[in-house]
Each structure stands twice: as C-alpha cells, then as structure tokens.
Coordinates of C-alpha atoms and ligand atoms in Angstrom, one line a residue:
M1 CA 0.0 0.0 0.0
A2 CA 1.5 3.3 -1.0
L3 CA 1.0 5.9 1.8
I4 CA 2.2 8.7 -0.3
S5 CA 0.8 9.2 -3.9
V6 CA 3.1 10.9 -6.4
N7 CA 1.6 12.7 -9.4
T8 CA 3.9 11.7 -12.2
N9 CA 2.0 13.9 -14.7
S10 CA 3.4 17.1 -12.9
R11 CA 7.0 16.0 -13.1
P12 CA 9.4 17.9 -15.1
S13 CA 11.8 16.1 -17.4
F14 CA 14.7 14.8 -15.3
D15 CA 16.9 13.9 -18.4
K16 CA 19.8 15.7 -16.7
I17 CA 19.7 13.3 -13.8
R18 CA 18.7 10.2 -15.6
G19 CA 20.3 10.4 -19.0
I20 CA 23.8 11.7 -18.7
S21 CA 25.0 11.0 -15.3
K22 CA 22.0 9.6 -13.1
I23 CA 23.3 11.8 -10.3
I24 CA 21.9 14.4 -8.1
N25 CA 24.4 17.2 -8.3
V26 CA 24.6 20.9 -8.1
P27 CA 27.9 22.1 -9.6
F28 CA 29.8 25.0 -8.3
S29 CA 30.5 26.2 -11.8
I30 CA 27.0 27.2 -13.2
V31 CA 28.4 28.2 -16.5
K32 CA 30.4 25.1 -17.6
N33 CA 28.3 22.3 -16.2
K34 CA 25.2 21.4 -18.0
N35 CA 24.1 18.7 -15.7
E36 CA 22.8 20.8 -12.9
L37 CA 19.3 21.0 -11.5
N38 CA 17.2 23.9 -12.9
K39 CA 14.7 25.9 -10.9
K40 CA 11.7 23.8 -11.9
E41 CA 13.4 20.7 -10.9
I42 CA 14.6 22.1 -7.5
E43 CA 11.1 23.2 -6.8
F44 CA 9.8 19.7 -7.7
I45 CA 12.1 18.1 -5.3
L46 CA 11.1 20.5 -2.5
D47 CA 7.4 19.8 -3.3
E48 CA 7.8 16.1 -3.2
A49 CA 9.8 16.4 0.1
K50 CA 7.0 18.4 1.7
K51 CA 4.8 15.3 1.3
F52 CA 7.2 13.3 3.6
I53 CA 7.3 16.0 6.4
N54 CA 4.0 14.9 8.0
F55 CA 4.7 11.3 7.2
N56 CA 7.9 11.5 9.3
K57 CA 6.0 12.7 12.3
K58 CA 3.6 9.7 12.3
R59 CA 3.8 7.1 15.0
V60 CA 4.5 4.4 12.5
K61 CA 6.7 5.6 9.7
K62 CA 6.8 2.9 7.1
S63 CA 5.9 2.9 3.4
N64 CA 6.3 0.4 0.5
L65 CA 7.1 3.1 -2.0
L66 CA 10.7 1.6 -2.6
E67 CA 10.1 -2.0 -1.4
G68 CA 12.6 -4.4 -2.9
R69 CA 15.0 -1.6 -3.9
T70 CA 18.6 -1.8 -2.9
I71 CA 20.6 1.2 -1.8
F72 CA 24.2 1.4 -0.7
N73 CA 25.7 4.0 1.7
L74 CA 29.4 4.4 0.7
F75 CA 30.9 6.9 3.0
F76 CA 34.7 7.5 2.7
E77 CA 34.5 10.4 5.0
D78 CA 33.0 10.8 8.4
S79 CA 29.4 11.7 8.7
T80 CA 26.5 11.6 11.2
R81 CA 23.6 13.5 9.7
T82 CA 24.0 12.6 5.9
R83 CA 24.6 9.0 6.4
T84 CA 22.1 8.3 9.0
S85 CA 19.3 10.4 7.3
F86 CA 19.8 8.6 4.1
E87 CA 19.5 5.3 6.0
V88 CA 16.4 6.5 7.8
A89 CA 15.0 7.7 4.5
A90 CA 15.6 4.5 2.6
K91 CA 14.2 2.4 5.4
R92 CA 11.0 4.5 5.8
L93 CA 10.3 4.0 2.1
G94 CA 10.8 0.2 2.6
A95 CA 14.1 0.0 0.7
D96 CA 17.0 -2.3 1.7
L97 CA 19.9 0.0 2.7
I98 CA 23.4 -1.5 3.0
N99 CA 26.1 0.5 4.9
V100 CA 29.4 -0.4 3.5
A101 CA 32.1 -0.3 6.1
V102 CA 34.7 1.4 3.9
K103 CA 37.4 1.2 6.4
D104 CA 37.0 -2.6 6.4
S105 CA 36.6 -2.9 2.6
S106 CA 39.0 -4.3 -0.1
I107 CA 40.2 -0.8 -0.8
N108 CA 42.7 -1.5 2.0
K109 CA 44.0 -4.4 -0.1
G110 CA 44.8 -2.1 -3.0
E111 CA 41.5 -2.3 -4.9
T112 CA 40.7 1.0 -6.7
L113 CA 37.7 3.0 -5.9
L114 CA 36.3 2.5 -9.3
D115 CA 36.7 -1.4 -9.1
T116 CA 35.0 -1.3 -5.8
M117 CA 32.0 0.7 -7.1
T118 CA 31.8 -1.6 -10.4
T119 CA 31.8 -4.6 -7.9
I120 CA 28.9 -3.3 -6.0
N121 CA 27.2 -2.3 -9.2
S122 CA 27.3 -6.0 -10.3
M123 CA 24.9 -6.7 -7.3
N124 CA 22.3 -4.6 -9.3
P125 CA 21.8 -1.8 -6.7
D126 CA 19.3 1.0 -7.5
V127 CA 21.3 3.9 -5.9
L128 CA 24.8 4.4 -4.6
I129 CA 25.1 7.3 -2.0
V130 CA 28.8 8.5 -2.1
R131 CA 30.7 10.8 0.2
H132 CA 34.3 11.1 -0.6
P133 CA 37.1 13.8 -0.2
E134 CA 37.8 13.9 -4.0
E135 CA 36.1 16.6 -5.9
G136 CA 33.8 15.2 -8.8
I137 CA 34.2 11.6 -7.8
S138 CA 30.3 11.0 -7.8
K139 CA 30.3 11.9 -11.4
R140 CA 33.2 9.6 -12.3
I141 CA 31.5 6.7 -10.5
S142 CA 28.3 7.5 -12.1
N143 CA 29.9 7.2 -15.6
N144 CA 31.0 3.6 -14.7
V145 CA 27.9 2.1 -13.1
D146 CA 24.3 1.5 -14.1
A147 CA 22.9 2.5 -10.6
C148 CA 22.0 6.1 -9.8
V149 CA 24.6 8.0 -7.8
I150 CA 23.8 10.6 -5.1
N151 CA 26.7 12.9 -4.3
A152 CA 26.6 13.2 -0.4
G153 CA 29.6 15.5 -0.3
D154 CA 32.7 15.6 -2.5
G155 CA 35.6 17.4 -1.0
S156 CA 35.2 21.1 -1.0
H157 CA 33.1 20.9 -4.1
E158 CA 29.4 20.2 -3.5
H159 CA 26.8 18.8 -1.0
P160 CA 23.5 19.0 -3.1
T161 CA 21.2 17.2 -0.6
Q162 CA 22.4 19.6 2.2
A163 CA 21.6 22.5 0.1
L164 CA 18.2 21.1 -0.9
L165 CA 17.3 20.3 2.8
D166 CA 18.4 23.9 3.7
A167 CA 16.1 25.3 1.0
L168 CA 13.2 23.2 2.3
T169 CA 13.9 24.4 5.8
I170 CA 13.7 28.0 4.6
K171 CA 10.7 27.4 2.4
N172 CA 8.7 26.0 5.5
R173 CA 9.2 29.4 7.2
F174 CA 9.0 31.9 4.3
N175 CA 7.6 30.2 1.2
N176 CA 8.6 32.9 -1.2
F177 CA 12.4 32.9 -1.9
S178 CA 12.3 36.0 -4.1
K179 CA 11.8 38.3 -1.1
L180 CA 14.6 36.8 0.9
Q181 CA 18.2 37.9 1.7
I182 CA 20.3 35.1 3.1
A183 CA 23.9 35.3 4.5
I184 CA 26.3 32.4 4.4
C185 CA 29.1 33.1 6.8
G186 CA 32.6 31.7 7.6
D187 CA 34.9 29.4 5.7
I188 CA 33.3 29.7 2.3
L189 CA 36.5 28.5 0.5
H190 CA 36.5 25.0 1.8
S191 CA 32.8 24.6 2.2
R192 CA 30.8 22.3 -0.2
V193 CA 27.7 23.4 1.7
A194 CA 28.3 27.1 0.7
R195 CA 28.7 26.2 -2.8
S196 CA 25.6 24.2 -3.3
N197 CA 23.7 26.6 -1.2
I198 CA 24.8 29.6 -3.3
I199 CA 23.6 27.8 -6.5
I200 CA 20.3 26.5 -5.1
L201 CA 19.2 29.6 -3.2
S202 CA 20.0 32.0 -5.9
K203 CA 18.2 29.8 -8.6
L204 CA 15.1 29.9 -6.2
G205 CA 15.3 33.8 -6.3
A206 CA 17.0 34.6 -3.0
K207 CA 19.6 37.3 -2.7
V208 CA 22.8 35.7 -1.2
N209 CA 25.5 37.4 0.8
V210 CA 28.7 35.6 1.7
I211 CA 30.8 36.8 4.5
G212 CA 34.1 35.6 5.6
P213 CA 37.8 36.4 6.2
K214 CA 39.5 37.3 3.0
Q215 CA 41.6 34.1 2.9
W216 CA 38.6 31.9 3.0
L217 CA 36.8 33.5 0.1
P218 CA 37.2 31.7 -3.2
K219 CA 39.2 33.5 -5.9
N220 CA 36.3 33.4 -8.4
I221 CA 33.7 34.2 -5.9
N222 CA 32.7 37.3 -7.9
K223 CA 31.5 35.1 -10.9
L224 CA 28.8 33.7 -8.6
P225 CA 25.4 35.4 -8.0
V226 CA 26.5 36.7 -4.6
E227 CA 27.4 39.9 -2.7
V228 CA 30.8 39.4 -1.0
Y229 CA 31.6 40.9 2.5
T230 CA 34.4 40.5 4.9
D231 CA 32.6 42.4 7.7
M232 CA 29.7 40.8 9.5
K233 CA 28.0 44.1 10.4
K234 CA 27.8 45.0 6.6
G235 CA 27.0 41.6 5.3
L236 CA 24.2 40.7 7.8
K237 CA 22.2 44.0 7.1
N238 CA 18.7 43.1 6.1
C239 CA 19.2 39.5 6.2
D240 CA 16.3 37.1 7.0
I241 CA 18.5 34.0 7.3
V242 CA 22.1 33.8 8.7
M243 CA 23.7 30.4 7.8
M244 CA 26.9 29.7 9.7
L245 CA 29.6 27.3 8.5
R246 CA 32.1 25.2 10.4
I247 CA 35.8 25.8 9.8
Q248 CA 36.8 22.9 7.5
K249 CA 40.0 22.1 9.5
E250 CA 40.5 18.7 7.7
R251 CA 40.8 20.7 4.4
I252 CA 43.0 23.4 5.6
V253 CA 46.3 21.6 5.5
G254 CA 49.7 23.4 5.9
K255 CA 48.2 26.9 6.6
I256 CA 48.0 28.8 9.7
M257 CA 44.6 28.4 11.6
P258 CA 43.3 31.5 13.1
N259 CA 43.1 31.7 16.9
Q260 CA 39.6 30.4 17.9
K261 CA 38.7 33.2 20.2
T262 CA 39.9 35.9 17.6
Y263 CA 37.8 34.2 15.0
F264 CA 34.8 34.0 17.2
N265 CA 35.0 37.7 18.0
K266 CA 35.1 38.6 14.4
Y267 CA 33.1 36.0 12.7
G268 CA 31.3 33.8 15.3
L269 CA 27.5 34.5 15.5
D270 CA 26.2 35.5 18.8
Y271 CA 23.1 37.6 19.9
N272 CA 25.0 40.7 19.4
K273 CA 26.0 40.1 15.8
L274 CA 22.6 38.7 15.0
K275 CA 21.2 42.2 15.7
Y276 CA 22.9 43.4 12.5
A277 CA 20.4 41.2 10.6
K278 CA 16.6 41.6 10.4
K279 CA 14.8 41.7 13.7
N280 CA 13.5 38.2 13.6
A281 CA 16.1 36.7 11.5
F282 CA 16.6 32.9 11.7
V283 CA 20.0 31.0 12.3
M284 CA 21.1 27.9 10.4
H285 CA 24.0 25.6 10.5
P286 CA 24.5 22.4 8.5
G287 CA 26.4 20.7 11.4
P288 CA 28.6 19.4 12.8
M289 CA 28.9 22.7 14.6
N290 CA 31.8 23.9 16.8
R291 CA 30.2 25.7 19.7
G292 CA 32.0 28.9 20.7
V293 CA 34.0 28.9 17.4
E294 CA 31.5 29.8 14.6
I295 CA 28.4 30.0 16.8
D296 CA 27.5 30.8 20.4
S297 CA 26.2 27.8 22.1
K298 CA 23.2 29.4 23.7
L299 CA 22.1 30.8 20.3
A300 CA 22.5 27.5 18.6
D301 CA 20.2 26.0 21.0
D302 CA 17.6 28.8 21.1
I303 CA 14.5 27.3 19.2
T304 CA 13.0 30.7 18.7
R305 CA 15.9 31.8 16.4
S306 CA 17.8 28.4 15.6
L307 CA 16.6 26.2 12.8
I308 CA 19.4 23.8 13.2
Q309 CA 17.3 20.8 14.5
E310 CA 14.7 21.5 11.9
Q311 CA 17.3 21.2 9.3
V312 CA 18.1 17.7 10.5
A313 CA 14.4 16.8 10.3
M314 CA 14.1 18.2 6.8
G315 CA 17.2 16.2 5.8
V316 CA 15.1 13.0 6.1
A317 CA 12.3 14.3 4.0
I318 CA 14.6 15.7 1.3
R319 CA 16.5 12.3 1.0
M320 CA 13.2 10.4 0.8
A321 CA 12.2 12.6 -2.0
C322 CA 15.5 12.3 -3.8
L323 CA 15.6 8.5 -3.5
D324 CA 12.0 8.2 -4.7
I325 CA 12.4 10.5 -7.7
L326 CA 15.6 9.0 -8.8
I327 CA 14.4 5.5 -8.6
K328 CA 11.0 6.3 -10.3
N329 CA 12.8 8.1 -12.9
R330 CA 15.2 5.2 -13.6
D331 CA 12.2 2.8 -13.8
N332 CA 10.8 4.9 -16.6
V333 CA 14.1 4.8 -18.5
L334 CA 14.9 1.2 -17.9
S335 CA 11.3 -0.2 -17.9
Y336 CA 11.8 -3.4 -15.9
Ligands
CP401 N1 25.9 18.4 7.3 C1 26.6 17.3 7.2 O1 26.9 17.0 6.0 O2 26.8 16.6 8.3 P1 27.5 15.2 8.5 O3 29.0 15.5 8.1 O4 27.3 14.8 9.8 O5 26.9 14.3 7.4

C-alpha cells in the first residue's frame, strides 16, 4: 500500500539526472556544467519532500514506495547527519539499505575505488550514495555504473542534498524565496555546503551574501550570484537568514589556523552580531557545529531563532524525495 501518492504527470523532465549522469548534483561552476538541476527541478524536489514531512511525524513511519529496492551507503569520510538520514529515509520507504564499512573494505588491499564501485554495481543496486574527499568523484563513478549515484559530499566541491534540505527548511518558514536575503558566513572557500547553497538559493530567487575572512573567500567568488563581504555588520544587514559554516579544519592543511577566540570575536555568530540582521532573522548551520568557534552555544540551542534541528528533520524528508524521484525516474528509463 502506497502511503504517499506521487503525481507523475506534474513531473518535469529529469533528463539531466537520468540520461547523462544519473546523479543528483549541483555544480559549483554554473556556467560550464550542463548537468545541474534547474529551478523547476529544484522546486519539484522540494514539493515532493514536503509530502514526507508529516509522514515522518507519524507514530508508524513505514511505506512500501521503494520496497525491494537496494541502496548502498558508501561513505569514505566521516558523517553523522547525511549517512544516518539517508539510511532512515531509505528504510522508511521500504528499501533495503546496506552501509558499506569502507574502512574494512578491499580498498585497504589495493582495490581501486572504481573497481569497488563496479563490484557493488554488479549486485544490481538502484542507488549508490557516495561521500568522498575527492572533488567530482560521484560523477566519475556515475559514468562507470548503472545505478543512480547521489553525491553526499565531495571534498570542498558540493553537497547538493544539504542545500536542498536547507532550502526546504527556509521554504517552511518563508515560502517565497524572491523576497529573501540570506547570509552564508565563515569558511566559504572549503565549504561544499556554501557552494551548493549559493547555486540552489540563488536559482530559487533569493539574494545571497557571503561573509568571511578574505583568505577563506574563493578567488572566483565574484563570478557567482552573490554579494561578498568581509565584515559581519555590513554583510548581515537586512538578512532574513544567517547560515553559519564550520571551519573545515580537515581541508586546511599546511596553513596557519586563526586563533579560535579571535575568529569568534570577528566572525562567530552570537546574539549581538545577530542584531545586525533583520529583527526576527533565523539562524542555520549544516552541522557538525563547533560551539564557541563559529556559533554561540546558547544561540545554537535557542529554538525561537535557531533552525538547526529543523534542518536535520528536513534532511530525512529531502532524502526520501531524492531516492523516490531517482528510482522512479530510472524505472521509466529502464522499464523493468
Ligand atoms: N551536514 C553534514 O553533512 O553533516 P555530516 O557530516 O554529519 O553528514
């Protein structure tokens, strides 16, 4: 019994996902890459995800929408939110999800990543969910397997389902993106969350400000649809949402890290700096957060201002929608 009906007639064409790369991806370079989601497709995913929000609040959270489907979680980097929410999403839809313990896999015996992926592909999975430190790896894998591939974060490059869940969280509060001003603050250079959010939020019509220390702003930032600031007071002016980022220590190798207290004083969000934004502005953070480094601990836990836990809840809904859309799309192409 399907608990959630999906109107296939209202679907936009997902050729970009199914035909070329079978991948959910939102590239940093909006000019060069032709495989990115367009506004209509992003809105469609958000609408589909909305259907799962109430479902996820039910006492019994079980559907058979993806019964008998096989999904692999392949995480080559640490994760709490993304890995577990994909697992919860898949299981709530009735799919079988296999968590591959990468640290115990044959990669340790010298097998290449692509050999591992083609081995798993021979087991006829429907979706591979991949997190890996190498930029663009999901796309390379996608070119070598029949299964759909979801990019769950590739290096400093992209984290598309994070940006989609952030957009859903914002949509729940504001509905209309075209009137919104959103600040993304902190370590922009090393943040895949920032890149995917800039693309998705600007496509939905929001005005995006990025704020961070000069050394953590990408060289080509001016080519993106953003206003750039190094000063929190100026950058937060008129903002409805303040999205904080973690300092990506694991990607800052061989460079001097700022003193945490000095960084917090200049770029950490607390109640005082939040006053620079609109009166009732909301605070977001993709997690994991470093309390007292990029965000004040009390503010992070203040449910009147912070949407951080709501983001986690929306992560499950978005990932349910992504899995459902990708697999249904694949069925149309492959016609089992
Ligand atoms: N936001 C995010 O990607 O969190 P995890 O690293 O815990 O998956």
